[in-house]
Short mmCIF file of C-alpha atoms and ligand atoms in Angstrom, two decimals:
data_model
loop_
_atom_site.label_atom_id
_atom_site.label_comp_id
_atom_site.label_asym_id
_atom_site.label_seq_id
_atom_site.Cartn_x
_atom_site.Cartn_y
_atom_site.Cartn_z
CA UNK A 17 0.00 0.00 0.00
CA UNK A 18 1.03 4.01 -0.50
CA UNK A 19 1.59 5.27 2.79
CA UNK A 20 2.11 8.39 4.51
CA UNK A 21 3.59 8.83 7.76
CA UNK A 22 3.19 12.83 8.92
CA UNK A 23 6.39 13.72 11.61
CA UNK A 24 9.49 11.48 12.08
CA UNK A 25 10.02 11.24 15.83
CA UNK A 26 10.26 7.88 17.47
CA UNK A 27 6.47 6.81 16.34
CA UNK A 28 6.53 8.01 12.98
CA UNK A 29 10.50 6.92 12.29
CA UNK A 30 9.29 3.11 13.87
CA UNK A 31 5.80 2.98 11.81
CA UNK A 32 7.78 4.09 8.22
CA UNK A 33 10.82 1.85 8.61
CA UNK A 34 8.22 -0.85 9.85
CA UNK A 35 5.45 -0.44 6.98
CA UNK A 36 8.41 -0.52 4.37
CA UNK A 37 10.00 -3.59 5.41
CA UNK A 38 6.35 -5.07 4.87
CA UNK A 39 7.07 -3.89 1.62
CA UNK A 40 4.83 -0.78 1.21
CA UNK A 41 5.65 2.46 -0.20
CA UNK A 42 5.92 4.64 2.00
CA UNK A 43 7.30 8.54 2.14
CA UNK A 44 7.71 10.58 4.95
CA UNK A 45 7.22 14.13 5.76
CA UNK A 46 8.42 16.11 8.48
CA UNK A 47 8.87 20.21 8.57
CA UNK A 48 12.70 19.85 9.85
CA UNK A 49 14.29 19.93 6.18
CA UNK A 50 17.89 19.13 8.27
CA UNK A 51 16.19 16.26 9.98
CA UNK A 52 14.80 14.90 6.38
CA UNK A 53 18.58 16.10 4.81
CA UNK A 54 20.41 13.28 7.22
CA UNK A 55 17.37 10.33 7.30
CA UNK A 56 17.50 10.79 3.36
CA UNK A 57 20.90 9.40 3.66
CA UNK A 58 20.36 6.94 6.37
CA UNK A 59 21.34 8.99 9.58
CA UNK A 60 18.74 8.64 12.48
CA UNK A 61 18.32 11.37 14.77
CA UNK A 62 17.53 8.87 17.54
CA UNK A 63 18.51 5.75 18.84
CA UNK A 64 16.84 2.32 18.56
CA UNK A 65 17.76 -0.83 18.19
CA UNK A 66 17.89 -2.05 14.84
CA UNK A 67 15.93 0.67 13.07
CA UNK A 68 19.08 1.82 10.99
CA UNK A 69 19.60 -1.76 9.57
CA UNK A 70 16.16 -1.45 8.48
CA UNK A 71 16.14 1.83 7.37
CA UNK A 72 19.22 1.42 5.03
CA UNK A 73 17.58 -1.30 3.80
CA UNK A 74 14.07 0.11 2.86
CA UNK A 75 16.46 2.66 1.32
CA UNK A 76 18.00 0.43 -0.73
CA UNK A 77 14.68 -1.33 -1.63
CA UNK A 78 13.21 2.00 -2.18
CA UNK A 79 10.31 1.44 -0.71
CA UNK A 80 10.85 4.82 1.75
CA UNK A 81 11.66 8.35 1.42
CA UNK A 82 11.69 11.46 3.18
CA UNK A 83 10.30 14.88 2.03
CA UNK A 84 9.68 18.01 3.66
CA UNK A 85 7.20 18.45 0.47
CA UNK A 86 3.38 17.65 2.25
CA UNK A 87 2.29 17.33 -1.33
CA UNK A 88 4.94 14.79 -2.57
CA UNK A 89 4.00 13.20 0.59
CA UNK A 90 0.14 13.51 0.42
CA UNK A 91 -0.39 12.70 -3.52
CA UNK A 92 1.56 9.25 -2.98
CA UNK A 93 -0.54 8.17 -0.53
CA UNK A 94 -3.54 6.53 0.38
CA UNK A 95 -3.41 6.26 3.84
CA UNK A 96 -1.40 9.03 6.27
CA UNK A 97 -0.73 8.27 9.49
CA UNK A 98 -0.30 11.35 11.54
CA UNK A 99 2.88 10.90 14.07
CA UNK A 100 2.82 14.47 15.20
CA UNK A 101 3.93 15.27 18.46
CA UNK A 102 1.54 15.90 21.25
CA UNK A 103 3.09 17.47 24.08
CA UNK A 104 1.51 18.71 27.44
CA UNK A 105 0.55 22.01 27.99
CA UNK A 106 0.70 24.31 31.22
CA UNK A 107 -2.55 22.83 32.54
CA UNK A 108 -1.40 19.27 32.22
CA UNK A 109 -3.34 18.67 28.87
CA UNK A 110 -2.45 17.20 25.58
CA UNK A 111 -1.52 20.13 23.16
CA UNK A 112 -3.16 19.33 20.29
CA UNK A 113 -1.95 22.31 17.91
CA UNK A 114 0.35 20.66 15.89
CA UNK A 115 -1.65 18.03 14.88
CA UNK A 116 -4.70 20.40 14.08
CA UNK A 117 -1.89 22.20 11.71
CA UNK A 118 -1.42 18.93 9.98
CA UNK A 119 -4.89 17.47 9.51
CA UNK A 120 -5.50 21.63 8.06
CA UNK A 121 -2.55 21.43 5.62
CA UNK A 122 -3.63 17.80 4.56
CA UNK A 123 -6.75 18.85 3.83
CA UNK A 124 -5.54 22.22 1.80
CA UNK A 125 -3.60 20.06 -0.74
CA UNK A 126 -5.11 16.89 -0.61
CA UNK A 127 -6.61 16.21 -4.53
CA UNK A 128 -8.21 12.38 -3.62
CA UNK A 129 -9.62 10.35 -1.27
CA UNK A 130 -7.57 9.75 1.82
CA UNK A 131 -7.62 7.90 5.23
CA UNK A 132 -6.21 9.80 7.83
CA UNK A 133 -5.02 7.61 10.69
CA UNK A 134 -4.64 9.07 14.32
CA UNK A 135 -0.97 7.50 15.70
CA UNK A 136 -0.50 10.39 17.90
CA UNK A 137 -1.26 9.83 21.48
CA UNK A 138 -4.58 11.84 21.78
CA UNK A 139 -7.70 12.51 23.95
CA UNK A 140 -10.28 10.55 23.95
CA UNK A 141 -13.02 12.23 21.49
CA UNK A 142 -10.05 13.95 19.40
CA UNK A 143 -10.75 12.13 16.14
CA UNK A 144 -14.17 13.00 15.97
CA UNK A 145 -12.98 16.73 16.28
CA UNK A 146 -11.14 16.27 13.13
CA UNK A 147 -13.37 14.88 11.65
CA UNK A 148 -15.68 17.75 12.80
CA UNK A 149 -13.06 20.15 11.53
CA UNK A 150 -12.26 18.78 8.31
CA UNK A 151 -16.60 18.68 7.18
CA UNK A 152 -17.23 21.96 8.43
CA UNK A 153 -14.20 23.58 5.93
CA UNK A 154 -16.19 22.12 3.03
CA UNK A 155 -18.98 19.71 2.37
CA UNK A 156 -17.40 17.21 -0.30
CA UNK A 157 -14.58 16.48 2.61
CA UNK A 158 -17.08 14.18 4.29
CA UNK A 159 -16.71 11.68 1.91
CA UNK A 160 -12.91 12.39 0.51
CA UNK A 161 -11.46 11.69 4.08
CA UNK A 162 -11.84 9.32 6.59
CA UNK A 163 -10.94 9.48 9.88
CA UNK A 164 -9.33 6.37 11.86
CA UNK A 165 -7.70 5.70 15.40
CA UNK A 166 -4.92 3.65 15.93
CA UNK A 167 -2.67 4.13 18.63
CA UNK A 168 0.66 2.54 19.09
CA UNK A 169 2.17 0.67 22.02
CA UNK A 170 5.93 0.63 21.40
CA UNK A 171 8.14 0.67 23.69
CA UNK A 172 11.30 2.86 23.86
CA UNK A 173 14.83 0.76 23.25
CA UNK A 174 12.50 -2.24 21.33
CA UNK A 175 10.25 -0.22 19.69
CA UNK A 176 10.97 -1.67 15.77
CA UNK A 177 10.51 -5.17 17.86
CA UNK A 178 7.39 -4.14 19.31
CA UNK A 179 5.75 -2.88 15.42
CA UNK A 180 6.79 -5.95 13.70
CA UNK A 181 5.61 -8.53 16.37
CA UNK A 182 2.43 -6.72 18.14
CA UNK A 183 1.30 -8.13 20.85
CA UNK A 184 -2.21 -6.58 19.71
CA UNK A 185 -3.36 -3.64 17.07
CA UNK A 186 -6.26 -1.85 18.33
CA UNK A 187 -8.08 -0.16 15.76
CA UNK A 188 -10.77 2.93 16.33
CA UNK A 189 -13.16 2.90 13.22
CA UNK A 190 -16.76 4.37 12.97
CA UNK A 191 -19.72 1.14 12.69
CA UNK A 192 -20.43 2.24 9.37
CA UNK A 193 -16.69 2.69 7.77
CA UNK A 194 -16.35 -0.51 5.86
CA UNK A 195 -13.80 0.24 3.45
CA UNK A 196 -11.53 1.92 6.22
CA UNK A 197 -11.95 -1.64 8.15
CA UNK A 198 -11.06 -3.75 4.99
CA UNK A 199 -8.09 -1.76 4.43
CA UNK A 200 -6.36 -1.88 7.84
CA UNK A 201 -6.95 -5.96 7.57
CA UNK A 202 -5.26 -6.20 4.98
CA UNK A 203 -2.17 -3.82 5.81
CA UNK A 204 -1.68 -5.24 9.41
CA UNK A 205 -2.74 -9.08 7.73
CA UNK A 206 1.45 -9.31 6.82
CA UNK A 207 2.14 -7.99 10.31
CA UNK A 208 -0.42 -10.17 13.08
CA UNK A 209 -0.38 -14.00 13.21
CA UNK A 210 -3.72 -14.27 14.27
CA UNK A 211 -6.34 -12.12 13.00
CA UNK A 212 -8.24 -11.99 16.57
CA UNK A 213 -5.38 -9.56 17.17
CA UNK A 214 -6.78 -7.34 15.78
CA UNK A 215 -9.41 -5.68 18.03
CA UNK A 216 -11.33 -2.91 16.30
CA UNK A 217 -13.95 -0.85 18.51
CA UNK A 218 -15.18 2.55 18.05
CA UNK A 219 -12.81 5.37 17.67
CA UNK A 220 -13.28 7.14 21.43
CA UNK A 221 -12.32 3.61 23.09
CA UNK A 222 -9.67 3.08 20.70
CA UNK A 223 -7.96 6.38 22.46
CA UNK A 224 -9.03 6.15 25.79
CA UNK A 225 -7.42 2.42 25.39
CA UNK A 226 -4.10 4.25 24.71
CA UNK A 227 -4.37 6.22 27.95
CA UNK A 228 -5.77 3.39 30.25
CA UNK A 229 -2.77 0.99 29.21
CA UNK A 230 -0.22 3.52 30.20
CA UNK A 231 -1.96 4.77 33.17
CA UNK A 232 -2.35 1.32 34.55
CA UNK A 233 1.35 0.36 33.95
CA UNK A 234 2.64 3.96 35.58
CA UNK A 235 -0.41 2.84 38.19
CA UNK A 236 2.07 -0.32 38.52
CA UNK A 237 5.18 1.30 39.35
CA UNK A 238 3.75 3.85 41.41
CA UNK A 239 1.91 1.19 43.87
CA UNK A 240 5.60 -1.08 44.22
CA UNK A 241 7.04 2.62 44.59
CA UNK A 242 5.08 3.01 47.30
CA UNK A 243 5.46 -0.40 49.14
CA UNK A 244 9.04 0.23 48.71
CA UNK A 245 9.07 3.48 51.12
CA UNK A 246 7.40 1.12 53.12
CA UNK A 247 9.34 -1.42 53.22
CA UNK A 248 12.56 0.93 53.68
CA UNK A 249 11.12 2.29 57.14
CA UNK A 250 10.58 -1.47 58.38
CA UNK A 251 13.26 -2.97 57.21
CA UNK A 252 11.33 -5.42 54.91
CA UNK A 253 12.78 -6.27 51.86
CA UNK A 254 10.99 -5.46 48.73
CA UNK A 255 12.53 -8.51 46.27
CA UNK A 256 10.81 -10.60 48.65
CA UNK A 257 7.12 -8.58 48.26
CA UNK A 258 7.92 -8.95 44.41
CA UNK A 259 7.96 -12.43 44.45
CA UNK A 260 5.37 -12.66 47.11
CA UNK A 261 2.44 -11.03 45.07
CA UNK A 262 3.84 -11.20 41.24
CA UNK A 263 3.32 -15.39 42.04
CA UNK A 264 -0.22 -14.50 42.13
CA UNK A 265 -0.84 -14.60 37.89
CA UNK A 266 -3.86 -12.05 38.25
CA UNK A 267 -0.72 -9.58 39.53
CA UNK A 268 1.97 -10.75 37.69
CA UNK A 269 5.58 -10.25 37.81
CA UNK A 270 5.55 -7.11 34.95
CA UNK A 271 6.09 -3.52 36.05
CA UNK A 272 6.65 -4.17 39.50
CA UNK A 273 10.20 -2.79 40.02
CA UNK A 274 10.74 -0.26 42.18
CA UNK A 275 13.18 2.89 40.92
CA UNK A 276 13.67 6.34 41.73
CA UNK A 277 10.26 6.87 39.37
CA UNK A 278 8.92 6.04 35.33
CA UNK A 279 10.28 8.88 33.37
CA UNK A 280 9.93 9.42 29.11
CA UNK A 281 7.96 11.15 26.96
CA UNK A 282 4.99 9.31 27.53
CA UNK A 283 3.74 7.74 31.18
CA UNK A 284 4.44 11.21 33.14
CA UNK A 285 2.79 13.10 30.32
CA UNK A 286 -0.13 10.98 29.78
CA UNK A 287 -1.04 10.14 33.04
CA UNK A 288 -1.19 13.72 33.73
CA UNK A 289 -3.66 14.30 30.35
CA UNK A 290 -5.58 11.63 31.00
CA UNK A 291 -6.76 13.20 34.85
CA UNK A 292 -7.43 16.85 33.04
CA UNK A 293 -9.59 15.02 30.40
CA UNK A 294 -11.12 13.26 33.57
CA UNK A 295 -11.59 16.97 35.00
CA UNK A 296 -13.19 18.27 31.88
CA UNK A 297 -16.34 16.12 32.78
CA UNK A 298 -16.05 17.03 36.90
CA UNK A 299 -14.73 13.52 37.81
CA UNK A 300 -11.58 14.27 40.71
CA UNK A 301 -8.99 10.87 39.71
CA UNK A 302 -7.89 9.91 42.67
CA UNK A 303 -6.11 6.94 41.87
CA UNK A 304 -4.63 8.96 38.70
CA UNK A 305 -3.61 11.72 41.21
CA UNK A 306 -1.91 9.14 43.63
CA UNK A 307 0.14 7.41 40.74
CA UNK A 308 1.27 11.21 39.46
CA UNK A 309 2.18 12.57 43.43
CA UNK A 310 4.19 9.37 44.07
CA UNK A 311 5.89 9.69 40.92
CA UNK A 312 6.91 12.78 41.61
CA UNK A 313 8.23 11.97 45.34
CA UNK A 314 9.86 9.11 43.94
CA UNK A 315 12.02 10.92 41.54
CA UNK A 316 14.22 12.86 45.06
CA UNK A 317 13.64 9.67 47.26
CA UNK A 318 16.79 8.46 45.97
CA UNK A 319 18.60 12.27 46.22
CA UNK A 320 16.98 12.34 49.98
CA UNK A 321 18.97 8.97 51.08
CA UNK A 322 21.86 10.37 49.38
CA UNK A 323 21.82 13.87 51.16
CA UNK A 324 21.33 12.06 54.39
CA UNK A 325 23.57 9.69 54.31
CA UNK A 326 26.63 12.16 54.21
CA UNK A 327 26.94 14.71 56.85
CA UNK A 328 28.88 17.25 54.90
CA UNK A 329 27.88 17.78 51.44
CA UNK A 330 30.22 20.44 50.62
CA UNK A 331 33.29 17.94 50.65
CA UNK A 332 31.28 14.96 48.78
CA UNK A 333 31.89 14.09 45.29
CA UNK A 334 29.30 10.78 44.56
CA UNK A 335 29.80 9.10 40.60
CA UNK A 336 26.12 8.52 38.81
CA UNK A 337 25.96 5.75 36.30
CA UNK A 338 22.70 6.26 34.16
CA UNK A 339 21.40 8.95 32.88
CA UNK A 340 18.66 8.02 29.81
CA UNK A 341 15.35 7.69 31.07
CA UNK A 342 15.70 3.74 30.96
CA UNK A 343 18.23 1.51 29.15
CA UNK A 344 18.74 0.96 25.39
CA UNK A 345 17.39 4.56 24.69
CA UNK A 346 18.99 7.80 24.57
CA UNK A 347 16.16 9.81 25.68
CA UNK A 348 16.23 11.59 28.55
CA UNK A 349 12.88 13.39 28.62
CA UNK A 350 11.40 13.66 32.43
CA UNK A 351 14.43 11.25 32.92
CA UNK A 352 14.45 11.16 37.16
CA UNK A 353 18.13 11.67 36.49
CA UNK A 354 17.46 15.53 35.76
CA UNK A 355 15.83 15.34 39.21
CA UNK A 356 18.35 13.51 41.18
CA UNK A 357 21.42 15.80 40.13
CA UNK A 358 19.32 19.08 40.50
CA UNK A 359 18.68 18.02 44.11
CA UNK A 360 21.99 16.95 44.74
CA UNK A 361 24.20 20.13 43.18
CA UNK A 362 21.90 22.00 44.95
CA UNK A 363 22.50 20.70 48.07
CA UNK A 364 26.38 20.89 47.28
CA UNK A 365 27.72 17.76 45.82
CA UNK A 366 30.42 17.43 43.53
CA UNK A 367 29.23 14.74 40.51
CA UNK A 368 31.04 12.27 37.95
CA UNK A 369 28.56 11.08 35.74
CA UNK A 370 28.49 8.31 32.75
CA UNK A 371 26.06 7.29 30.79
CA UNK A 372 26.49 4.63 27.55
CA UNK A 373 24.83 7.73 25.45
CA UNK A 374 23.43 10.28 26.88
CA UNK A 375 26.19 12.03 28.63
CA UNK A 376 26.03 14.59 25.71
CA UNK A 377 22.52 15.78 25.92
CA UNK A 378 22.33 15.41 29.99
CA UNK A 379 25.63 17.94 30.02
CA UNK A 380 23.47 20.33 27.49
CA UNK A 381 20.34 20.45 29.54
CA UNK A 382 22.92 21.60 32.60
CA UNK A 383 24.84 23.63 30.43
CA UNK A 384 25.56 26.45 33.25
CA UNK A 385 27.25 23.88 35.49
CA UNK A 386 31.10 24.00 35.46
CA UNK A 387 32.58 21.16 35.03
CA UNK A 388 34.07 21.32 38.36
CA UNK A 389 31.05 20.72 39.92
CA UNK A 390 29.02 18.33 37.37
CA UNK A 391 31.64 16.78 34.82
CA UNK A 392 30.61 13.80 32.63
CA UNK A 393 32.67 10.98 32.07
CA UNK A 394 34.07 8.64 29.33
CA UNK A 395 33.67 5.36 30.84
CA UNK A 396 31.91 4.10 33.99
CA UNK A 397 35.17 3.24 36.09
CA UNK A 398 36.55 7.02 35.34
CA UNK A 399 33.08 8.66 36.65
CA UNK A 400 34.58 6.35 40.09
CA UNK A 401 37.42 8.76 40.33
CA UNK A 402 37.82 10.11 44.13
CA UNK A 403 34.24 9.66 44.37
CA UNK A 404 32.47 9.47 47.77
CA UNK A 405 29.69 6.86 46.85
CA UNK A 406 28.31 5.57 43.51
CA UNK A 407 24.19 6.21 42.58
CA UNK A 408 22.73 3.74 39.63
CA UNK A 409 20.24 5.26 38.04
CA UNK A 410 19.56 3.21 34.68
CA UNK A 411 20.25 -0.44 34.64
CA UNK A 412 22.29 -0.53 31.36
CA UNK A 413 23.82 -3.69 30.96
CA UNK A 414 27.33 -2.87 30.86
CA UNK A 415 26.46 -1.43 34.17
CA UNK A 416 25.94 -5.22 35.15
CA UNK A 417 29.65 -6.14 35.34
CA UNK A 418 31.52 -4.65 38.51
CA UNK A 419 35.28 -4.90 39.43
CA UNK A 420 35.12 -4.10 43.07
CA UNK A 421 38.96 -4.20 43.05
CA UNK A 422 39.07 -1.77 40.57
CA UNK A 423 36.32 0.12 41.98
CA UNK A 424 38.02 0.20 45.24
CA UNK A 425 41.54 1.69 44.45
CA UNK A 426 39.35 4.72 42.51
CA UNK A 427 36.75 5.34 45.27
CA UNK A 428 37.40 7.12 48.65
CA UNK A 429 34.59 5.05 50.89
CA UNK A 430 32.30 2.08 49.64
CA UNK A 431 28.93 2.93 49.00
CA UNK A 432 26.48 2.61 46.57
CA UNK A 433 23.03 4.09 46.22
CA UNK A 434 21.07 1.64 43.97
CA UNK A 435 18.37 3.66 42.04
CA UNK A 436 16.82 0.43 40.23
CA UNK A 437 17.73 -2.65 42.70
CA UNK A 438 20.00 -3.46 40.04
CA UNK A 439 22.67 -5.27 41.83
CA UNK A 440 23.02 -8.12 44.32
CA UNK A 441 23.07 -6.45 47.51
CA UNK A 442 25.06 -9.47 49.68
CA UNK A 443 27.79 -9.17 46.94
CA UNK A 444 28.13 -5.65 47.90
CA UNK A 445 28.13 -6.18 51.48
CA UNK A 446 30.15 -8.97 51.25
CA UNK A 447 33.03 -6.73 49.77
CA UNK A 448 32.56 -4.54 53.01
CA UNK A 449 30.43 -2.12 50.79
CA UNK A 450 27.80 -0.30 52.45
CA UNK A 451 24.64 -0.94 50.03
CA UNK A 452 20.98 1.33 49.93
CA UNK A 453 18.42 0.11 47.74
CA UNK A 454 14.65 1.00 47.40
CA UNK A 455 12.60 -0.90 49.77
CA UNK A 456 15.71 -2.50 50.80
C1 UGA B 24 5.61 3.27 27.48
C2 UGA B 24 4.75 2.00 27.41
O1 UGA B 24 5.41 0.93 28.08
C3 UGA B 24 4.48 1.60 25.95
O2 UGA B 24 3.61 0.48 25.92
C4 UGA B 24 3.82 2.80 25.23
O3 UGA B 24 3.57 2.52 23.87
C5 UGA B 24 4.76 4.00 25.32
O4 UGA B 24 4.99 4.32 26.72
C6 UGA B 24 4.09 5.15 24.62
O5 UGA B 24 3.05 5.62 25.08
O6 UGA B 24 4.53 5.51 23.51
P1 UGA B 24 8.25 3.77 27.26
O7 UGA B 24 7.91 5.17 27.68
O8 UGA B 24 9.14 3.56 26.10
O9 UGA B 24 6.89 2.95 26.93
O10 UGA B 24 8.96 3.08 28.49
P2 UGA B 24 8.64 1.94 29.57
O11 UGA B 24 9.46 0.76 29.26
O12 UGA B 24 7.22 1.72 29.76
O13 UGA B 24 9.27 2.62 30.88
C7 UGA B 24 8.76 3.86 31.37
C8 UGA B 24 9.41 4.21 32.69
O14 UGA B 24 8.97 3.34 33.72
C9 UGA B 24 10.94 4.11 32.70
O15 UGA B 24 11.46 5.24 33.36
C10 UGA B 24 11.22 2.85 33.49
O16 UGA B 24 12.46 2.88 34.15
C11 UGA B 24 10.06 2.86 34.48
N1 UGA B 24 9.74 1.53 35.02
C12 UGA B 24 9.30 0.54 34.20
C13 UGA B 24 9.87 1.29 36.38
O17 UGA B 24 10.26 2.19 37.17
N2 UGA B 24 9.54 0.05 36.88
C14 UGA B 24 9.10 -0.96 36.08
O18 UGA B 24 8.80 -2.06 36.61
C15 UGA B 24 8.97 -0.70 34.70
#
């Protein structure tokens, strides 16, 4: 099929590169001509596994191509998905203005009929604005476009993974749309096993699915967040409460690590949209409100064992390994890293930090820090230089391997702050390391 995916960030990047290897046509459009300069020649501006070995190779098959031409992109195509950012506003909502500037230019220089597909993470009720939008700018639009839902669950760091083997499609398409239902069979028929994959409902559940599913996982992490503090104060130990309840298969094992908070672009972001959409209609989300509030204590739990573990900060230098928001990604949007070094230089600690690939864009975002204070690292073992105590933040692999001998001649005392209960804490102590978890 002739597709068109509208903005290359992670979602639209993922759903191209995945579409063509399924061997349709597809052409891509984003406004940043430098970002389209670089993916024309097979440079991505982000990270993920595997997507440039599939992107060279659609490339090379010619099945994709980038424009920053909407109507080289729009007259090629049958069906557009629209991958435009949807960022939160100042209230908390979804800002929904640069996909309303998309659907508006579609519609100004689209010549045939289309199907425009909703990838963006969006309110529930937003498709049936645009669809509202695009009749009331001229009558014949009702029956050029059609207007679908279909979110996307990929995760960060196995995103192209998560496209080409989904573990469902969901697929929001008005009762009476037929041809819109016969299409997206066939299209996601190369990608699904099994057809009862496919769940199609009507558009408004298809996005308020979206939301629910990422609510109820940051819901996850928030509640073992929680029982973690708790178990800290008593002493418990929270690996043991992980296997104690995730035995029981109606809680499951799955999101129930405790951390110094969920951070990315999308569970802090649309939890928060999803309680002002609640608001809209008068309803107060108090569980919603509980997962957001712990989230946000979670992210300086970590920074408050820290600061009171060492009497005098002025004199400590600590080492942080782990700055992305989670491994396998570079992204460090709402990354609790951000949080845990504000607190700390704040409170007057030196830091060494490392990450695999994100030291670059952690140093921008704290560009008025002098190195002296906040310097960022080559490798893991030289962010242990003269350093006072060691914080894990992101459980990278090569974070897995640990020389203590090594680690020991660099360091001047033996402790370690583990953000993600990464390590095995008797190994640590056992090496005369003194070792704080969460919840343990
Ligand atoms: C999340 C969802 O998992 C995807 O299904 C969804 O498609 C995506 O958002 C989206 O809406 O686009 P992602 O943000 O890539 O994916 O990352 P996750 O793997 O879900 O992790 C989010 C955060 O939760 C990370 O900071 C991670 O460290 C944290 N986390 C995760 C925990 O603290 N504990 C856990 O047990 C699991």
């Amino acid at each position: 099929m002739n597709i068109g995916i509208i903005g290359v960030g992670y979602v639209g990047l993922v759903t191209g590169v995945g579409f063509a290897h399924f061997k349709n046509k597809v052409v891509c459009f984003d406004i940043d001509q430098n970002k389209i300069n670089h993916l024309n020649n097979g440079d991505l501006p982000i990270y993920e596994e595997g997507l440039d070995e599939y992107l060279e190779k659609a490339i090379d098959s010619n099945l994709i191509s980038f424009t920053n031409n909407l109507d080289d992109c729009i007259s090629s195509s049958d069906i557009i998905f629209l991958c435009v950012g949807t960022p939160q506003d100042k209230a908390g909502a979804a800002d929904l203005k640069y996909l309303i500037k998309a659907v508006d230019d579609i519609v100004e220089v689209a010549k045939k009929d289309l199907i425009l597909v909703c990838k963006s993470t969006v309110p529930v009720g937003t498709c049936d604005k645009i669809e509202k939008r695009i009749n009331l700018s001229n009558d014949d639009n009702r029956s050029k476009f059609k207007v679908v839902s279909n979110p996307e669950f990929l995760k960060e760091g196995t995103a192209l993974k998560d496209f080409l083997e989904p573990d469902r499609v969901v697929l929001g398409i008005d009762d009476s749309d037929y041809e819109s239902s016969k299409v997206f069979f066939d299209l996601y028929a190369e990608i699904v096993s099994d057809q009862s994959l496919i769940l199609v409902m009507p558009r408004r559940d298809a996005e308020l699915t979206k939301y629910a599913a990422n609510a109820m996982l940051a819901t996850k992490i928030s509640f073992i967040n929680e029982i973690a503090v708790i178990s800290d104060k008593y002493d418990a130990d929270i690996k043991n409460i992980q296997k104690g309840i995730g035995a029981d298969p109606r809680i499951g094992y799955e999101f129930l690590n405790p951390g110094c908070g969920y951070g990315g672009s999308c569970f802090p972001k649309d939890v928060k949209a999803l309680i002002n959409k609640a608001k809209e209609k008068n309803i107060e989300s108090y569980v919603l409100g509980a997962v957001d509030k712990r989230n946000e204590l979670q992210k300086k739990y970590l920074a408050d064992k820290v600061k009171s573990f060492f009497f005098n900060k002025e004199n400590v230098t600590v080492s942080i390994w782990g700055l992305s928001f989670k491994p396998n990604t570079d992204d460090i949007r709402c990354a609790s890293s951000l949080d845990v070094i504000t607190e700390l230089l704040d409170s007057g600690f030196k830091i060494k930090a490392y990450d695999p690939i994100s030291n670059a864009s952690v140093e921008e975002y704290f560009n008025d820090i002098g190195s002296d204070i906040l310097s960022f690292e080559i490798n893991k073992y030289d962010a242990l230089k003269e350093s006072h105590g060691l914080i894990l933040l992101t459980e990278w692999d090569e974070f897995k391997s640990f020389d203590f001998s090594k680690a020991d001649d660099l360091m001047l005392s033996k402790n370690i702050f583990d953000g993600r209960n990464f390590y095995d804490k008797d190994e640590f102590l056992s090496h005369d390391w003194k070792y704080s978890g969460i919840g343990r």
